[in-house]
Short mmCIF file of C-alpha atoms in Angstrom, two decimals:
data_model
loop_
_atom_site.label_atom_id
_atom_site.label_comp_id
_atom_site.label_asym_id
_atom_site.label_seq_id
_atom_site.Cartn_x
_atom_site.Cartn_y
_atom_site.Cartn_z
CA MET A 1 5.09 5.40 -14.32
CA ARG A 2 8.23 6.55 -12.65
CA PHE A 3 11.67 6.07 -14.11
CA ASN A 4 12.63 3.27 -11.72
CA ARG A 5 9.48 1.35 -12.64
CA MET A 6 10.19 1.71 -16.33
CA LEU A 7 13.82 0.70 -15.95
CA LEU A 8 13.05 -2.37 -13.84
CA SER A 9 10.14 -3.45 -16.04
CA THR A 10 12.17 -3.09 -19.23
CA THR A 11 15.10 -5.00 -17.76
CA LEU A 12 12.96 -7.87 -16.49
CA VAL A 13 11.01 -8.13 -19.73
CA VAL A 14 14.15 -8.21 -21.88
CA VAL A 15 15.85 -10.78 -19.66
CA ALA A 16 12.72 -12.97 -19.57
CA LEU A 17 12.36 -12.76 -23.35
CA VAL A 18 16.00 -13.75 -23.91
CA ILE A 19 15.68 -16.72 -21.52
CA GLN A 20 12.41 -17.83 -23.06
CA VAL A 21 13.64 -17.64 -26.67
CA SER A 22 17.14 -19.02 -26.13
CA ILE A 23 16.50 -21.65 -23.43
CA LEU A 24 12.87 -22.49 -22.69
CA ALA A 25 11.77 -22.63 -26.31
CA ARG A 26 14.58 -25.11 -27.10
CA LEU A 27 13.76 -27.61 -24.37
CA GLN A 28 11.35 -29.39 -26.74
CA LEU A 29 8.83 -30.07 -24.02
CA PRO A 30 5.54 -31.69 -25.02
CA GLY A 31 2.74 -29.25 -25.63
CA ALA A 32 3.22 -25.60 -24.77
CA VAL A 33 6.36 -23.64 -23.87
CA PRO A 34 6.83 -22.30 -20.31
CA ASP A 35 5.82 -18.65 -20.56
CA LEU A 36 8.32 -16.74 -18.43
CA LEU A 37 7.23 -13.48 -20.03
CA LEU A 38 3.70 -14.01 -18.77
CA LEU A 39 4.96 -14.59 -15.22
CA VAL A 40 7.00 -11.37 -15.34
CA VAL A 41 3.92 -9.40 -16.40
CA LEU A 42 1.89 -11.01 -13.62
CA GLY A 43 4.50 -10.27 -10.95
CA LEU A 44 4.77 -6.62 -11.96
CA ALA A 45 1.00 -6.20 -12.26
CA PHE A 46 0.55 -7.63 -8.74
CA VAL A 47 2.63 -4.72 -7.39
CA TYR A 48 2.03 -1.82 -9.81
CA GLY A 49 -1.68 -2.27 -10.51
CA HIS A 50 -3.89 -2.71 -13.56
CA MET A 51 -2.86 0.31 -15.63
CA ALA A 52 0.84 -0.37 -15.30
CA GLY A 53 0.17 -4.06 -15.86
CA ALA A 54 -1.60 -3.28 -19.12
CA PHE A 55 1.26 -1.07 -20.38
CA ILE A 56 3.92 -3.58 -19.34
CA GLY A 57 1.97 -6.45 -20.88
CA PHE A 58 1.55 -4.61 -24.17
CA GLY A 59 5.25 -3.75 -24.37
CA ALA A 60 6.34 -7.26 -23.43
CA GLY A 61 3.96 -8.84 -25.93
CA LEU A 62 5.07 -6.50 -28.69
CA LEU A 63 8.71 -7.42 -28.09
CA ALA A 64 7.75 -11.09 -28.23
CA ASP A 65 5.89 -10.49 -31.51
CA LEU A 66 8.92 -8.85 -33.09
CA ALA A 67 11.65 -11.09 -31.64
CA PRO A 68 12.82 -13.98 -33.86
CA PRO A 69 11.77 -16.68 -34.49
CA ALA A 70 8.24 -15.22 -34.23
CA ASP A 71 6.05 -16.46 -37.07
CA HIS A 72 2.75 -14.77 -36.23
CA ALA A 73 1.22 -11.38 -36.86
CA ALA A 74 2.75 -8.49 -34.92
CA GLY A 75 0.53 -7.28 -32.10
CA ARG A 76 -1.14 -10.61 -31.48
CA TYR A 77 0.68 -11.49 -28.27
CA ALA A 78 0.80 -7.81 -27.29
CA LEU A 79 -2.99 -7.79 -27.13
CA VAL A 80 -3.02 -10.98 -25.08
CA LEU A 81 -0.51 -9.80 -22.47
CA CYS A 82 -2.12 -6.35 -22.32
CA VAL A 83 -5.43 -7.92 -21.31
CA ILE A 84 -3.76 -10.36 -18.89
CA GLY A 85 -1.72 -7.58 -17.24
CA TYR A 86 -4.79 -5.41 -16.81
CA LEU A 87 -6.87 -8.20 -15.25
CA ALA A 88 -4.02 -9.32 -12.99
CA GLY A 89 -3.61 -5.78 -11.71
CA LEU A 90 -7.28 -5.68 -10.75
CA VAL A 91 -6.89 -8.69 -8.43
CA ARG A 92 -3.49 -7.74 -7.02
CA PRO A 93 -2.89 -8.34 -3.29
CA ASP A 94 -3.23 -5.53 -0.78
CA SER A 95 -0.15 -3.27 -0.77
CA GLY A 96 1.44 -5.58 -3.36
CA LYS A 97 2.40 -8.16 -0.71
CA LEU A 98 1.57 -11.85 -0.77
CA ARG A 99 -0.25 -13.10 2.33
CA SER A 100 -0.69 -16.62 0.95
CA ALA A 101 0.37 -18.49 -2.16
CA THR A 102 -3.10 -19.79 -2.99
CA GLY A 103 -4.49 -16.66 -4.60
CA PRO A 104 -1.50 -15.88 -6.86
CA MET A 105 -1.22 -19.53 -7.94
CA VAL A 106 -4.89 -19.51 -8.96
CA VAL A 107 -4.26 -16.32 -10.92
CA VAL A 108 -1.23 -17.92 -12.61
CA VAL A 109 -3.26 -20.94 -13.73
CA ALA A 110 -6.11 -18.72 -14.92
CA ALA A 111 -3.66 -16.46 -16.76
CA ALA A 112 -1.94 -19.42 -18.44
CA ILE A 113 -5.24 -20.86 -19.64
CA GLY A 114 -6.72 -17.47 -20.52
CA SER A 115 -3.67 -16.32 -22.48
CA THR A 116 -3.60 -19.58 -24.46
CA LEU A 117 -7.30 -19.34 -25.26
CA LEU A 118 -7.10 -15.66 -26.17
CA TYR A 119 -4.01 -16.26 -28.32
CA ALA A 120 -5.80 -19.07 -30.17
CA LEU A 121 -8.92 -16.94 -30.57
CA VAL A 122 -6.99 -14.01 -32.04
CA GLY A 123 -5.15 -16.47 -34.29
CA ALA A 124 -8.45 -17.86 -35.53
CA LEU A 125 -9.62 -14.34 -36.33
CA VAL A 126 -6.51 -13.63 -38.41
CA GLY A 127 -6.51 -17.07 -40.09
CA ASP A 128 -3.84 -18.85 -38.01
CA THR A 129 -5.03 -22.42 -37.34
CA ALA A 130 -1.79 -23.86 -35.91
CA ALA A 131 -3.44 -24.58 -32.56
CA ARG A 132 -5.81 -27.05 -34.22
CA HIS A 133 -2.96 -29.24 -35.41
CA VAL A 134 -1.25 -29.27 -31.99
CA GLY A 135 -4.42 -29.76 -29.98
CA LEU A 136 -5.91 -26.96 -27.90
CA GLY A 137 -6.62 -29.22 -24.93
CA SER A 138 -3.01 -30.35 -24.56
CA LEU A 139 -1.82 -26.77 -24.98
CA LEU A 140 -4.08 -25.56 -22.15
CA PHE A 141 -3.05 -28.37 -19.81
CA THR A 142 0.70 -28.13 -20.42
CA ALA A 143 0.68 -24.33 -20.31
CA ALA A 144 -1.03 -24.36 -16.90
CA VAL A 145 1.32 -27.04 -15.54
CA TYR A 146 4.53 -25.44 -16.80
CA ASP A 147 3.64 -21.95 -15.60
CA LEU A 148 2.45 -23.27 -12.25
CA LEU A 149 5.74 -25.09 -11.71
CA LEU A 150 7.79 -22.06 -12.75
CA ALA A 151 5.75 -19.44 -10.84
CA PRO A 152 7.06 -20.08 -7.27
CA PHE A 153 10.61 -19.41 -8.45
CA THR A 154 9.83 -16.25 -10.40
CA VAL A 155 6.71 -14.36 -9.25
CA PRO A 156 7.74 -13.72 -5.59
CA PHE A 157 11.22 -12.66 -6.71
CA ILE A 158 9.80 -10.26 -9.29
CA MET A 159 7.36 -8.81 -6.77
CA ALA A 160 10.18 -8.27 -4.26
CA LEU A 161 12.22 -6.41 -6.87
CA ALA A 162 9.21 -4.30 -7.83
CA ARG A 163 8.49 -3.35 -4.21
CA ARG A 164 12.14 -2.44 -3.69
CA ALA A 165 12.06 -0.29 -6.82
CA GLU A 166 9.16 1.63 -5.29
CA ASN A 167 11.58 2.99 -2.66
CA ASP A 168 12.88 5.78 -4.89
CA PRO A 169 16.16 7.14 -3.47
CA LEU A 170 15.50 10.57 -4.95
CA ALA A 171 12.10 10.72 -3.28
CA ASP A 172 13.62 9.50 -0.03
CA SER A 173 16.30 12.19 -0.16
CA GLN A 174 13.67 14.84 -0.82
CA ASN A 175 11.58 13.54 2.07
CA SER A 176 14.62 13.53 4.33
CA LYS A 177 15.43 17.10 3.31
CA SER A 178 11.88 18.23 3.97
CA SER A 179 11.82 16.42 7.29
CA GLY A 180 15.20 17.92 8.11
CA SER A 181 13.91 21.39 7.33
CA ASP A 182 10.84 20.71 9.48
CA VAL A 183 13.09 19.57 12.33
CA ALA A 184 15.28 22.61 11.82
CA SER A 185 12.27 24.92 11.86
CA GLY A 186 11.05 23.15 14.97
CA TRP A 187 14.43 23.68 16.65
CA LEU A 188 14.35 27.34 15.65
CA THR A 189 10.85 27.76 16.96
CA SER A 190 11.67 26.07 20.23
CA GLY A 191 14.82 28.17 20.50
CA THR A 192 12.81 31.34 19.98
CA GLY A 193 10.32 30.24 22.58
CA LEU A 194 13.13 29.68 25.07
CA ARG A 195 14.49 33.11 24.42
CA ILE A 196 11.08 34.67 24.87
CA GLY A 197 10.64 32.67 28.04
CA ASN A 198 14.02 33.86 29.34
CA GLN A 199 13.15 37.43 28.47
CA ARG A 200 9.83 37.12 30.27
CA GLY A 201 11.52 35.55 33.26
CA GLY A 202 14.08 38.38 33.30
CA LEU A 203 11.35 41.00 33.19
CA ARG A 204 9.59 39.30 36.09
CA MET A 205 12.79 39.25 38.15
CA LYS A 206 13.34 42.92 37.45
CA ALA A 207 9.79 43.70 38.54
CA VAL A 208 10.27 41.71 41.75
CA ARG A 209 13.55 43.51 42.47
CA THR A 210 11.95 46.88 41.82
CA ARG A 211 9.11 46.11 44.20
CA ALA A 212 11.55 44.94 46.87
CA ALA A 213 13.58 48.12 46.50
CA ARG A 214 10.49 50.26 46.80
CA ALA A 215 9.37 48.35 49.87
CA GLY A 216 12.81 48.86 51.43
CA ARG A 217 12.64 52.59 50.78
CA ILE A 218 9.16 52.87 52.29
CA LYS A 219 10.30 51.02 55.44
CA GLY A 220 13.32 53.29 55.75
CA VAL A 221 11.13 56.38 55.50
CA LYS A 222 8.80 55.08 58.19
CA ARG A 223 11.69 54.39 60.53
CA LEU A 224 12.89 57.96 60.15
#
């Protein structure tokens, strides 16, 4: 991953985590909490692909595991978002651009349900049974609804930022320099060709003048 990808991904993940912990988690909505961090991972995976999506998902989930007031085992949500980021990168749109909103919205709903199920499954493996008391069915439904309502305002914006970050100014400057050197070499080559052409034209003119002079001398001798 290039530096601009890492910087943008880190910034978006930190901002999303702060908003989710300080605002969304305190709304006291029924059921699940809107998962802004999941939407950030999806938006970046749609542009950067499955490998980058897995790395970003793991880092984002690990930050969520360590950020207060987390009360679960560290690495639990990191595993969930790593898997979600990898799978989302596999179904990313062509060239990282959205042609229609249907496909990404289906992926958002599937990711919301899949992340909730996977999180509950990992919790059951480590002995966390909190999902049973809340109700897994209500968690799945509210998670899908909340993320689906929040996705149109976040995922396209994140994808636009990610595509803009792909336009590395350092790479562009290097490309412009290389293209400038190619243009310069082309100008030099064309200039050399013009000189050679002028030299050839001059030689031809000299040959024509020499032949004309010889012809004039021969005519003068004949007249004598």
